[in-house]
Amino acid sequence: MLTWQAIAQENQTKTETLNPVVVTGTGTYRKAAGSPVAVQVISAKDLEDSQSTNLLEALTKLTPSITTHTTGQGTFVNFNGVGDDYILILENGKRISGDDRWSRLSVKNIKRVEIYSGAASALYGSDALAGVINIITEDTKTGVDVQTSSKVRSKGRLEDDINVDISKGKFSSFTSYNHSQADSWQVNHYDEFDENGEKVYKLTGRPMSTGFHSNSITERMEWRFNDQWSVYVRGNMYGNETERDHNATYFKQSSTTDPETGEKTYTYKQTTAYTYDILHKSYMYGGGARYTPNPKTHLYLDVYSDNFSSKYHYWQTANEESYKEARKRTHYVNETLRGIFRLTDWNKLSAGAEFIQESLSSQSDNIDFETTNTYNLFAQDEVNIAKGFEGVLGLRYTYNNNFGSALTPNVALFYHVKGFRIRASYAGGYRTPTLSQLYATDQAKTNSRYTLNNTSLKPEKNNFLNFNLEYSNKWASLSLTAFVNRIRDMINYRTMTEEEIEGDAHLSEIRDDGWATIRQRDNIDKAKLRGFSANVKFLLPQGITLGAGYTFTNSKAKTKTLNAKTQEYEVATSPVDKSVRDVFSFIAMWDRTFRSYHLNICVNGHQQGRRYSSTYGYADGYGQWDISTKHTFTLDKLVVEPSVGIENLFNQRDTSPWCSNFSTVNPGRSAFVSLALRFKE
C-alpha cells in the first residue's frame, strides 16, 4: 500500500505544474506563485494530454476565459468578453502579426502557454487592452532530440509534426515542421429563404467548414559563447490555401411583383458557388543577443520582421488559365533594446526602448501603400515593500507619427503568506487604429454598401481593474479572479445620414452610382465588461488529476446607430459582439506507470452559454466533451506513443441553415488515432 509520502514523491513532477516559471506580466522570470500579477499557465503536458491539434483548440479546451467562433471569414477569438483586436499574441515575448497568427505554431513545439488577463500596454504596447497570450517554445536540451507525430480524424483532418532539437556544446538548433489539412464538410445542406414570411429551403454546395491545407516550418539557432554572451537567429515560413469545391453551386433568390395585385413571384437561379481559393503566406526572420556583464544586469536586443500576404487563386475558366491576384500585404518590423537591472536586494527594474514600423497595401481595400511608425520608452519596477508584500509600477511613453504621444501606466500590489496570495492591479490600455481602419475603402456589391476610409480616427483606450485570490499546496490550487474593463472610443461603422450625403459632393456621387448605404469607421462605441473566473485543480493519490474552471462575463456595449426613418442617431445597448456570458471547462486525468509502459486517460469538457452577435443575434449554447487514451512505451532511446480517443462524445452539432450564426461548426462525434515517436541521444 502506498503511503502519502510515497505518493508525494511519485507526483513530484506533477506538483511542479502547480507552480511553473512564468515571464509574462512582469517581463522577468518568476515562479507563478511568486508573480506579482496573476498568470495562468498551460503546460506542455496539458497540451499533450488534451490531444489538441492546434493552439485555439487547446485554449478552448483548457481555459474557460477563451472561446472561439468560426465563420466563412475565419476563426475569431474572444477573451474575457472582447475579441481578437484587443488580444496581444506573443511567441517567446515577440509579437505575432498577420491574419493567421493563431495557426503558425505547432502545439508539439510549445513548452507552455502563459495567459495574462488585463491591460498590459505599459509593458507590451498597443493591442494589449484585454490580455496577453505568450507562447513559450524555447527549451534548452542536450544531445539530439527528434519527435514526430501524426493524428488522423474524420473529414480528412490530418496533422503531421516533426521537431528536431540539437544541442552540442555552445550551439543549439530547434527545428519544427507542421502540416495540417481538412476536407470541407456540411452539417445542414440547405440555404434558408423568406417568401412573404414563409421559410423555403434550397440545396447549397457552400460548406459550413471549408477544406484547406497548410504548412509551417520554424527554425531557431543559438550560440552561447560564454556566461556573458549569446546570440540567436530565428525564422518561420507559413502557407495556407483553401480547397473549395470547383463544382459547388447554390441558389440565388429573385422576385417580381405583380403591379395589379402586388403579389410577389419568387424564382431561384443555380449559381457557381466559388471561382477562387484564398492563399495566405507569411514569413518571419530576426535575431538578437543577450549580454550579462554581471549577475545583476541582463541586456537583450531583439530585431525581427514579420510579413504576411493574401492572394486570390482563381481557377481555370473558359477564357483564361488559372492565375493569382494580390489581395493584401502587411509588413511589421520590431526593434527592441531592454534591460533587467537588480538595483538592490529589494528592487528590480525592467526598462527599454522599442521601435515599430507597420505597412499595408491592399487591392481589395483600395490601399496602395500606407505606413506608420511608433516609438516607445518603457520602464517597470518590482519592489519588495515588506516581508510577503510586493509592488509593481510601470509606465510606457508612446509616440506615433499619426496620433502623437501617449502615456500608459500600470500598478500592482501583491501579498502572500503561506499558501495564500492576494493580487490587485490597475492598468491603462492604449490601442492605435490599424492601417486598414484608417485607409480601407470597401465596396460590398452584394448588399450595396460602400465603406469610406477615415484618417481622423482616435486611439482606443481603456482602464482595467483586476483582483485575484489564490491558494495552493502540494495537492491542490484554487484561483478566484474578478475584473472590470472599461473601453472607450471603440471603433465601429457609422452609417452616414441623408443630410451628410446631400451636403457632400463626393458622397452624392457615390449615392448616384447606386450605393444604397454609405458608412465610415468612427469612434462611436464604448463598453463596460465585468466578470469573474474560478479555477481549481487537484492532484490526488493514484495518479488522478481533477480540474475545473468557470468564467462569467457581463458585457455592455453602447453603440451609435442611425434610425433610417427619422435620420437621427440613437444609442443602442447590447452585449459586446461575440461575447459569451457563461463558460465552464472540466478535465479529469489518470496517469499510471507500469515499468516501461505509461498510461494516460484524459476527459476534457467545454460548456458555454449563448454567444451574442451584433449582426445575427444570439447563437445557441453548446458543449463538447472528448476522451482520449495515450499509451507510452519507453524503449531505451526510443519512445513510442500511440493514442486513440473520441471527440465530441455527445455528438453536439449545429444544424442551422447555411450562413447562420453557428454555435459550433464541429462535424459531430469522431474517433481519432495518433502516433508519436521520440528519439533522444
XYZ file of C-alpha atoms in Angstrom:
681
model
C 0.000 0.000 0.000
C 1.312 3.427 -0.958
C 1.962 5.901 1.841
C 1.233 9.605 1.406
C 4.997 10.178 1.451
C 5.475 7.750 -1.444
C 2.569 9.292 -3.311
C 4.082 12.748 -2.887
C 7.373 11.527 -4.301
C 5.614 9.820 -7.223
C 3.727 13.006 -8.026
C 6.708 15.359 -7.676
C 6.757 16.152 -11.390
C 3.031 16.823 -11.383
C 3.155 19.118 -8.342
C 5.655 21.313 -10.175
C 2.878 22.118 -12.665
C 1.102 23.979 -9.864
C 3.976 26.462 -9.645
C 5.741 26.818 -13.018
C 8.134 29.560 -14.043
C 6.458 32.483 -15.900
C 7.706 35.624 -17.596
C 4.506 37.266 -18.896
C 3.122 40.121 -16.797
C 6.395 41.420 -15.378
C 8.855 40.646 -18.178
C 11.111 38.882 -15.674
C 11.276 35.196 -14.763
C 9.285 34.383 -11.642
C 7.625 31.329 -10.167
C 3.899 31.635 -10.896
C 3.106 31.542 -7.182
C 5.520 34.437 -6.620
C 4.457 36.567 -9.578
C 3.033 39.971 -8.550
C 0.420 39.626 -11.315
C -1.726 36.552 -11.896
C -0.674 34.433 -14.883
C -2.439 31.234 -15.914
C -0.150 28.567 -17.363
C -0.957 25.735 -19.765
C 1.952 23.293 -19.717
C 3.278 21.049 -22.495
C 1.828 18.090 -20.585
C -1.597 19.762 -20.519
C -1.392 20.236 -24.300
C -0.279 16.652 -24.918
C -2.858 15.076 -22.611
C -5.716 17.086 -24.168
C -4.743 15.728 -27.620
C -5.227 19.214 -29.083
C -4.283 19.617 -32.744
C -3.845 23.398 -32.743
C -3.449 26.286 -30.330
C -7.049 27.532 -30.491
C -8.419 24.068 -29.805
C -6.102 23.782 -26.799
C -7.067 27.184 -25.384
C -10.772 26.420 -25.734
C -10.383 23.067 -24.001
C -8.110 24.166 -21.183
C -9.319 27.588 -20.076
C -12.886 28.940 -19.716
C -11.698 32.524 -20.319
C -11.323 31.894 -24.064
C -13.967 30.972 -26.635
C -13.774 30.733 -30.425
C -16.231 31.439 -33.234
C -15.734 30.144 -36.787
C -17.448 31.600 -39.876
C -16.707 31.767 -43.577
C -14.417 34.700 -42.768
C -12.219 32.632 -40.427
C -11.979 31.835 -36.738
C -12.400 34.628 -34.178
C -11.276 34.528 -30.560
C -12.961 36.058 -27.533
C -11.022 36.605 -24.297
C -12.973 37.756 -21.219
C -15.679 39.300 -23.412
C -13.660 41.041 -26.142
C -12.272 39.914 -29.484
C -9.016 39.436 -31.398
C -8.292 43.143 -31.875
C -7.702 43.595 -28.145
C -5.613 40.449 -27.549
C -1.845 40.504 -27.929
C -0.265 37.221 -29.071
C 3.428 36.704 -28.385
C 5.906 33.979 -29.247
C 8.661 33.981 -26.639
C 7.779 37.595 -25.876
C 7.760 38.731 -29.534
C 4.565 39.933 -31.154
C 2.977 37.775 -33.889
C 1.225 39.817 -36.589
C -0.818 38.973 -39.667
C -4.159 37.270 -40.260
C -3.024 33.696 -39.461
C -1.212 34.407 -36.226
C -3.065 31.637 -34.323
C -2.159 28.973 -36.888
C 1.575 29.278 -37.444
C 2.806 27.420 -34.357
C 2.581 23.692 -33.814
C 1.347 22.682 -30.355
C 4.008 19.958 -30.383
C 6.665 22.678 -30.236
C 5.138 24.584 -27.297
C 6.746 24.354 -23.863
C 3.970 26.295 -22.157
C 1.330 28.960 -22.787
C 1.131 31.905 -20.383
C -2.180 33.780 -20.218
C -2.267 37.215 -18.623
C -5.704 38.740 -18.137
C -5.643 42.518 -18.037
C -4.439 45.585 -19.911
C -0.688 45.333 -20.494
C 0.067 48.304 -22.724
C 2.715 49.651 -20.303
C 4.906 46.596 -20.842
C 3.804 45.358 -24.282
C 2.373 48.354 -26.139
C -0.622 48.628 -28.469
C -3.365 45.951 -28.733
C -2.928 44.648 -25.167
C -6.213 46.121 -23.894
C -7.726 42.847 -22.682
C -4.814 40.496 -22.187
C -1.686 38.780 -23.426
C -1.163 35.207 -24.603
C 2.542 34.351 -24.629
C 3.543 31.084 -26.336
C 6.851 29.794 -24.996
C 8.713 27.432 -27.330
C 12.338 27.747 -26.215
C 13.723 24.787 -24.336
C 17.412 24.113 -23.796
C 18.166 20.413 -24.232
C 21.327 18.348 -24.518
C 22.210 15.998 -27.335
C 19.777 15.208 -30.130
C 16.027 15.025 -29.613
C 13.782 14.038 -32.554
C 9.984 13.844 -32.253
C 7.404 13.016 -34.910
C 3.639 12.693 -34.578
C 0.604 12.186 -36.799
C -3.085 12.448 -35.948
C -5.981 11.349 -38.177
C -9.662 12.242 -37.730
C -12.806 12.154 -39.847
C -13.498 14.667 -42.653
C -9.962 14.283 -43.984
C -8.434 16.003 -40.962
C -4.723 15.251 -40.650
C -1.944 16.734 -38.505
C 1.739 15.901 -39.007
C 4.532 17.312 -36.833
C 8.299 16.906 -36.846
C 10.584 18.505 -34.245
C 14.370 18.189 -34.301
C 16.330 19.735 -31.404
C 20.126 19.611 -31.352
C 22.343 20.921 -28.558
C 26.078 20.397 -28.824
C 28.367 22.430 -26.605
C 27.746 26.121 -27.227
C 25.375 25.598 -30.177
C 21.643 24.775 -30.160
C 19.184 24.336 -33.020
C 15.405 23.991 -32.750
C 13.541 22.977 -35.918
C 9.795 22.436 -36.198
C 7.590 21.446 -39.145
C 3.805 21.169 -39.179
C 1.402 20.044 -41.909
C -2.341 20.360 -41.443
C -5.262 19.629 -43.763
C -9.010 19.021 -43.757
C -11.837 18.411 -46.211
C -14.907 20.630 -46.473
C -17.996 19.465 -44.608
C -21.668 20.216 -44.190
C -23.998 19.670 -41.262
C -27.049 21.224 -42.921
C -27.117 21.134 -46.745
C -29.723 23.883 -47.152
C -29.987 27.651 -47.535
C -32.983 29.356 -45.925
C -35.058 31.887 -47.896
C -38.030 34.022 -46.963
C -41.133 34.119 -49.201
C -43.580 36.613 -47.671
C -42.860 35.353 -44.165
C -42.749 31.692 -45.130
C -39.432 29.821 -44.955
C -38.251 27.979 -48.064
C -35.150 25.780 -48.252
C -32.873 25.124 -51.227
C -29.837 22.852 -51.520
C -26.486 24.582 -51.245
C -22.963 23.500 -52.128
C -21.389 26.113 -49.854
C -19.842 24.223 -46.915
C -20.106 25.053 -43.240
C -16.352 24.475 -42.948
C -14.058 24.968 -45.939
C -11.288 22.492 -46.676
C -7.676 23.641 -46.566
C -4.058 22.564 -46.383
C -1.251 24.392 -44.582
C 2.465 24.028 -43.931
C 4.664 25.772 -41.393
C 8.384 25.473 -40.671
C 10.238 27.222 -37.855
C 13.959 27.394 -37.135
C 15.856 28.892 -34.204
C 19.622 28.675 -33.718
C 21.534 29.924 -30.682
C 25.212 30.303 -29.876
C 26.216 30.645 -26.193
C 29.778 31.933 -26.318
C 30.133 32.122 -22.547
C 28.146 33.007 -19.442
C 28.008 36.618 -20.602
C 27.254 36.487 -24.332
C 24.775 34.608 -26.502
C 23.203 35.350 -29.885
C 20.350 33.778 -31.837
C 18.675 33.867 -35.236
C 15.174 32.619 -35.991
C 12.718 32.356 -38.841
C 9.350 30.971 -39.861
C 7.605 30.270 -43.176
C 3.871 29.540 -43.319
C 1.380 28.893 -46.094
C -2.339 28.121 -46.065
C -4.665 27.629 -49.039
C -8.363 26.836 -49.025
C -9.641 23.887 -51.062
C -13.070 24.894 -52.312
C -15.178 22.589 -54.456
C -14.847 23.722 -58.084
C -18.264 22.247 -58.917
C -20.201 23.601 -55.928
C -23.373 25.573 -56.659
C -26.052 27.387 -54.693
C -29.327 29.166 -55.448
C -29.849 32.918 -55.736
C -33.312 34.264 -54.994
C -35.009 36.961 -57.060
C -38.594 38.216 -57.135
C -41.035 40.089 -59.343
C -44.107 41.983 -58.146
C -47.448 41.929 -59.979
C -48.355 45.640 -60.487
C -52.086 44.943 -60.152
C -52.245 42.526 -57.219
C -48.959 43.375 -55.531
C -48.190 39.677 -55.183
C -44.576 38.590 -55.401
C -43.363 35.695 -57.508
C -40.046 34.140 -56.457
C -37.541 32.424 -58.722
C -34.246 30.723 -57.955
C -31.178 30.621 -60.160
C -28.500 27.967 -59.697
C -25.139 29.738 -59.486
C -21.493 28.678 -59.202
C -20.555 28.964 -55.561
C -16.846 29.688 -55.894
C -14.369 30.731 -58.565
C -11.233 31.054 -56.440
C -9.336 29.836 -53.395
C -7.628 32.102 -50.861
C -3.891 31.716 -50.349
C -2.165 33.076 -47.239
C 1.596 33.210 -46.861
C 3.833 34.632 -44.186
C 7.497 34.673 -43.390
C 9.314 35.945 -40.335
C 13.016 36.417 -39.727
C 15.027 38.004 -36.981
C 17.714 37.668 -34.390
C 19.068 39.037 -31.196
C 21.653 38.925 -28.457
C 21.876 38.631 -24.689
C 24.657 40.239 -22.660
C 25.068 39.629 -18.936
C 28.063 41.633 -17.666
C 27.260 40.621 -14.074
C 24.536 38.665 -12.213
C 22.599 41.882 -11.545
C 22.415 43.118 -15.137
C 20.814 41.431 -18.159
C 20.667 43.211 -21.523
C 18.621 41.989 -24.522
C 18.489 43.111 -28.150
C 15.769 41.728 -30.449
C 15.177 42.641 -34.101
C 12.674 40.885 -36.339
C 10.402 41.337 -39.327
C 7.007 39.666 -39.809
C 5.468 39.690 -43.297
C 2.047 38.500 -44.445
C 0.393 38.310 -47.864
C -3.005 37.164 -49.086
C -3.927 36.284 -52.684
C -6.922 35.134 -54.656
C -6.133 31.941 -56.593
C -8.608 31.910 -59.483
C -9.254 28.592 -61.192
C -9.084 27.921 -64.925
C -12.112 29.336 -66.762
C -13.408 29.068 -70.324
C -11.402 32.129 -71.358
C -8.141 32.036 -69.403
C -5.761 29.912 -67.355
C -5.759 29.979 -63.582
C -3.986 32.947 -62.052
C -3.246 34.574 -58.703
C -4.221 38.103 -57.761
C -2.762 40.033 -54.825
C -5.300 40.860 -52.117
C -3.319 42.252 -49.157
C 0.252 42.623 -47.888
C 1.393 43.602 -44.402
C 4.900 44.280 -43.154
C 5.851 44.523 -39.473
C 9.299 45.430 -38.082
C 10.203 45.456 -34.390
C 13.493 46.591 -32.818
C 13.715 46.361 -29.035
C 16.541 47.019 -26.592
C 15.733 46.262 -22.970
C 17.481 45.565 -19.729
C 16.727 43.952 -16.394
C 18.616 45.526 -13.513
C 18.791 44.228 -9.933
C 19.300 47.650 -8.339
C 19.128 46.423 -4.735
C 18.108 43.254 -2.918
C 14.561 44.596 -2.784
C 14.280 46.279 -6.161
C 14.327 45.042 -9.801
C 13.905 47.374 -12.782
C 12.957 46.442 -16.348
C 13.414 49.226 -18.895
C 13.912 49.646 -22.601
C 13.174 51.265 -25.932
C 11.139 49.881 -28.824
C 10.656 50.919 -32.442
C 7.802 49.514 -34.553
C 7.107 50.067 -38.233
C 3.964 48.756 -39.916
C 2.926 48.979 -43.563
C -0.092 47.819 -45.559
C -1.093 47.565 -49.202
C -4.472 46.094 -50.135
C -6.023 45.898 -53.578
C -9.396 44.792 -52.218
C -9.473 47.781 -49.812
C -8.065 50.297 -52.318
C -4.889 50.919 -50.286
C -1.817 51.472 -52.469
C 0.732 51.678 -49.661
C 0.467 53.141 -46.179
C 2.894 53.018 -43.273
C 3.126 54.098 -39.648
C 5.992 54.351 -37.144
C 5.761 54.008 -33.378
C 8.494 54.874 -30.844
C 8.286 53.606 -27.274
C 10.115 54.040 -23.981
C 9.070 51.819 -21.099
C 10.033 51.023 -17.522
C 8.607 48.735 -14.868
C 9.857 48.414 -11.303
C 9.307 45.445 -8.992
C 9.730 46.383 -5.348
C 9.749 44.259 -2.170
C 7.912 46.610 0.172
C 7.924 44.357 3.222
C 8.056 40.665 4.001
C 5.416 38.992 1.812
C 4.376 42.331 0.319
C 5.467 43.443 -3.182
C 4.519 46.129 -5.655
C 4.905 46.778 -9.372
C 4.845 50.180 -11.042
C 5.164 50.616 -14.791
C 4.888 53.330 -17.406
C 5.183 53.442 -21.207
C 5.645 56.537 -23.329
C 4.440 56.115 -26.910
C 4.860 58.411 -29.861
C 3.096 57.514 -33.121
C 3.572 59.617 -36.256
C -0.210 59.560 -36.864
C -1.507 60.044 -33.312
C 1.160 61.821 -31.299
C 2.143 60.995 -27.723
C 0.502 58.908 -25.013
C 1.323 57.552 -21.546
C 0.029 54.210 -20.264
C 0.571 53.293 -16.611
C 0.149 50.136 -14.579
C 0.385 49.385 -10.875
C 0.025 46.128 -8.950
C 0.169 45.050 -5.314
C 0.922 41.511 -4.171
C 0.681 39.998 -0.698
C 1.474 36.383 0.106
C 1.574 34.395 3.298
C 1.987 30.627 3.459
C -0.198 29.202 0.673
C -2.340 32.333 0.210
C -1.719 35.026 -2.418
C -3.673 38.232 -2.946
C -3.164 40.445 -6.002
C -4.748 43.733 -7.042
C -3.826 45.685 -10.157
C -4.791 48.621 -12.332
C -3.627 49.205 -15.893
C -4.386 51.686 -18.610
C -4.606 50.428 -22.176
C -3.925 52.174 -25.469
C -4.551 50.893 -28.993
C -3.887 52.903 -32.129
C -6.189 52.327 -35.127
C -4.860 49.854 -37.664
C -3.819 50.973 -41.124
C -6.819 49.112 -42.504
C -9.180 51.008 -40.208
C -7.603 54.307 -41.258
C -7.343 53.831 -45.002
C -9.565 50.972 -46.214
C -12.362 51.755 -48.684
C -14.603 48.751 -49.179
C -17.318 48.159 -51.774
C -19.744 45.328 -50.999
C -21.922 44.836 -54.059
C -23.995 42.005 -52.580
C -25.679 44.369 -50.115
C -24.991 47.648 -51.964
C -22.820 49.053 -49.144
C -19.919 51.463 -49.562
C -17.436 51.923 -46.681
C -15.288 55.073 -46.574
C -11.848 55.402 -45.018
C -11.393 57.716 -42.042
C -7.944 59.128 -41.254
C -9.358 61.127 -38.303
C -9.858 58.116 -36.047
C -8.654 58.372 -32.449
C -6.858 55.652 -30.467
C -8.982 53.351 -28.321
C -8.279 53.456 -24.580
C -9.317 51.510 -21.513
C -8.999 51.122 -17.753
C -8.654 47.607 -16.403
C -9.051 46.680 -12.723
C -8.183 43.179 -11.615
C -8.356 41.359 -8.261
C -7.025 37.853 -7.695
C -7.052 35.472 -4.740
C -5.151 32.174 -4.828
C -4.413 29.316 -2.509
C -2.236 26.297 -3.224
C -0.391 23.471 -1.566
C 1.308 20.346 -2.905
C -2.060 18.729 -3.649
C -4.322 21.497 -4.910
C -4.612 25.021 -6.267
C -7.576 27.416 -6.224
C -7.793 30.737 -8.046
C -10.557 33.383 -7.956
C -10.325 36.460 -10.191
C -12.657 39.429 -10.645
C -12.211 42.185 -13.221
C -13.715 45.383 -14.584
C -12.730 46.594 -18.041
C -13.935 49.946 -19.411
C -13.116 50.622 -23.066
C -13.828 53.981 -24.716
C -13.565 55.406 -28.226
C -14.139 51.941 -29.687
C -14.075 51.878 -33.471
C -17.198 50.746 -35.319
C -19.111 51.533 -38.505
C -21.260 54.686 -38.611
C -23.912 54.986 -41.329
C -23.976 58.436 -42.954
C -27.206 60.449 -42.744
C -29.051 61.661 -45.848
C -28.200 65.230 -44.823
C -24.473 64.393 -44.759
C -24.697 62.727 -48.170
C -26.632 65.547 -49.810
C -24.234 68.164 -48.385
C -21.090 66.470 -49.719
C -20.377 66.276 -53.454
C -18.209 63.158 -53.142
C -20.828 61.298 -51.110
C -23.529 62.361 -53.557
C -21.504 60.895 -56.422
C -21.235 57.603 -54.549
C -25.001 57.586 -53.994
C -25.611 58.383 -57.663
C -23.507 55.345 -58.553
C -26.179 53.196 -56.934
C -24.827 52.524 -53.435
C -27.762 52.256 -51.032
C -25.743 52.515 -47.802
C -22.688 54.707 -47.208
C -20.761 54.351 -43.974
C -17.366 55.002 -42.392
C -15.425 53.833 -39.359
C -15.652 56.119 -36.359
C -15.020 56.219 -32.584
C -18.664 55.749 -31.659
C -18.715 52.862 -29.173
C -17.799 52.232 -25.589
C -18.040 49.120 -23.463
C -18.014 48.016 -19.857
C -17.148 44.435 -19.038
C -17.360 42.912 -15.594
C -16.721 39.330 -14.708
C -15.072 36.754 -12.566
C -13.419 33.395 -13.067
C -12.753 30.473 -10.763
C -10.274 27.676 -11.410
C -9.441 24.679 -9.266
C -7.030 21.787 -9.703
C -6.437 18.699 -7.528
C -3.534 16.248 -7.672
C -4.977 13.172 -5.966
C -3.451 9.817 -4.983
C -3.067 7.033 -7.542
C -2.172 9.486 -10.328
C -5.577 11.172 -10.539
C -5.867 14.822 -11.590
C -9.122 16.775 -11.497
C -9.644 20.346 -12.642
C -12.493 22.708 -13.412
C -12.966 26.330 -14.349
C -15.843 28.756 -14.731
C -15.888 32.241 -16.253
C -18.788 34.693 -16.040
C -18.729 37.843 -18.169
C -21.318 40.602 -18.085
C -20.619 42.878 -21.039
C -22.467 46.014 -22.055
C -21.680 47.932 -25.247
C -23.202 51.264 -26.215
C -23.338 51.754 -29.983
C -24.455 54.770 -32.003
C -26.884 53.633 -34.722
C -28.801 55.565 -37.372
C -32.601 55.365 -37.434
C -33.329 55.140 -41.173
C -36.808 56.689 -40.809
C -36.052 59.638 -38.504
C -32.430 60.069 -39.710
C -31.470 60.574 -36.066
C -28.684 58.769 -34.230
C -29.750 56.591 -31.353
C -27.672 54.815 -28.713
C -28.335 51.088 -28.609
C -27.191 48.970 -25.652
C -26.295 45.325 -26.126
C -23.676 42.772 -25.072
C -20.256 43.124 -26.693
C -20.099 41.473 -30.113
C -19.215 37.734 -29.984
C -19.193 37.700 -26.175
C -20.312 34.677 -24.135
C -21.767 35.083 -20.667
C -21.056 31.669 -19.105
C -18.246 29.228 -19.883
C -17.340 26.057 -17.974
C -14.378 23.739 -18.514
C -13.541 20.396 -16.919
C -10.618 17.973 -17.005
C -10.104 14.580 -15.413
C -6.949 12.538 -15.897
C -5.476 9.282 -14.695
C -1.749 8.625 -15.065
C -0.216 5.271 -14.212
C 3.211 3.790 -14.910
C 3.816 0.045 -15.261
C 7.595 -0.366 -15.669
C 8.360 0.800 -19.241
C 4.685 1.470 -20.065
C 2.772 4.615 -19.089
C -0.996 5.040 -19.466
C -2.827 8.368 -19.570
C -6.616 8.641 -19.776
C -7.999 12.154 -20.167
C -11.531 13.579 -20.297
C -11.986 17.212 -21.391
C -15.243 19.121 -21.268
C -16.158 22.588 -22.549
C -19.647 24.005 -21.988
C -20.693 27.519 -22.912
C -23.849 29.600 -22.959
C -25.283 31.637 -25.812
C -22.909 33.773 -27.881
C -24.080 37.240 -28.960
C -23.586 38.638 -32.461
C -24.335 42.285 -33.262
C -25.346 41.167 -36.778
C -27.258 37.905 -36.214
C -28.362 37.967 -32.566
C -27.722 35.011 -30.284
C -26.259 31.648 -31.200
C -27.302 28.729 -29.024
C -25.008 27.466 -26.314
C -23.192 24.194 -26.835
C -20.868 21.733 -25.170
C -18.107 19.442 -26.358
C -16.681 16.520 -24.396
C -13.675 14.468 -25.502
C -11.992 11.348 -24.160
C -8.503 10.203 -25.100
C -6.069 7.490 -24.091
C -2.313 7.814 -24.535
C -0.007 4.795 -24.299
C 3.705 5.474 -23.825
C 6.286 2.737 -24.345
C 9.862 3.618 -23.359
C 12.427 1.512 -25.197
C 15.922 2.725 -24.278
C 16.455 5.799 -26.524
C 13.140 5.414 -28.354
C 9.682 6.354 -27.044
C 6.621 5.051 -28.922
C 3.331 6.740 -28.085
C 0.086 5.679 -29.798
C -3.150 7.434 -28.803
C -6.820 6.741 -29.510
C -9.922 8.595 -28.479
C -13.305 10.074 -29.293
C -14.016 13.761 -29.835
C -17.449 15.302 -29.273
C -18.739 12.307 -27.316
C -22.344 13.541 -27.260
C -22.387 14.444 -30.977
C -23.137 18.139 -30.436
C -23.767 19.807 -33.821
C -25.406 22.983 -35.035
C -27.785 22.027 -37.859
C -28.868 25.587 -38.671
C -29.075 26.532 -42.379
C -26.021 27.893 -44.136
C -24.913 31.447 -43.189
C -26.485 31.230 -39.736
C -24.859 32.364 -36.507
C -23.494 28.893 -35.761
C -22.821 27.939 -32.170
C -20.237 25.450 -33.462
C -19.018 24.137 -36.817
C -17.933 20.794 -35.327
C -18.950 17.958 -37.697
C -20.029 15.697 -34.838
C -18.727 12.666 -33.000
C -15.400 11.463 -34.389
C -12.828 8.858 -33.434
C -9.153 9.683 -33.814
C -5.862 7.834 -33.802
C -2.391 9.275 -33.454
C 1.161 8.031 -33.231
C 4.147 9.865 -31.793
C 7.776 8.741 -31.867
C 10.634 10.282 -29.909
C 14.324 9.546 -30.229
C 16.758 11.076 -27.738
C 20.514 10.673 -27.796
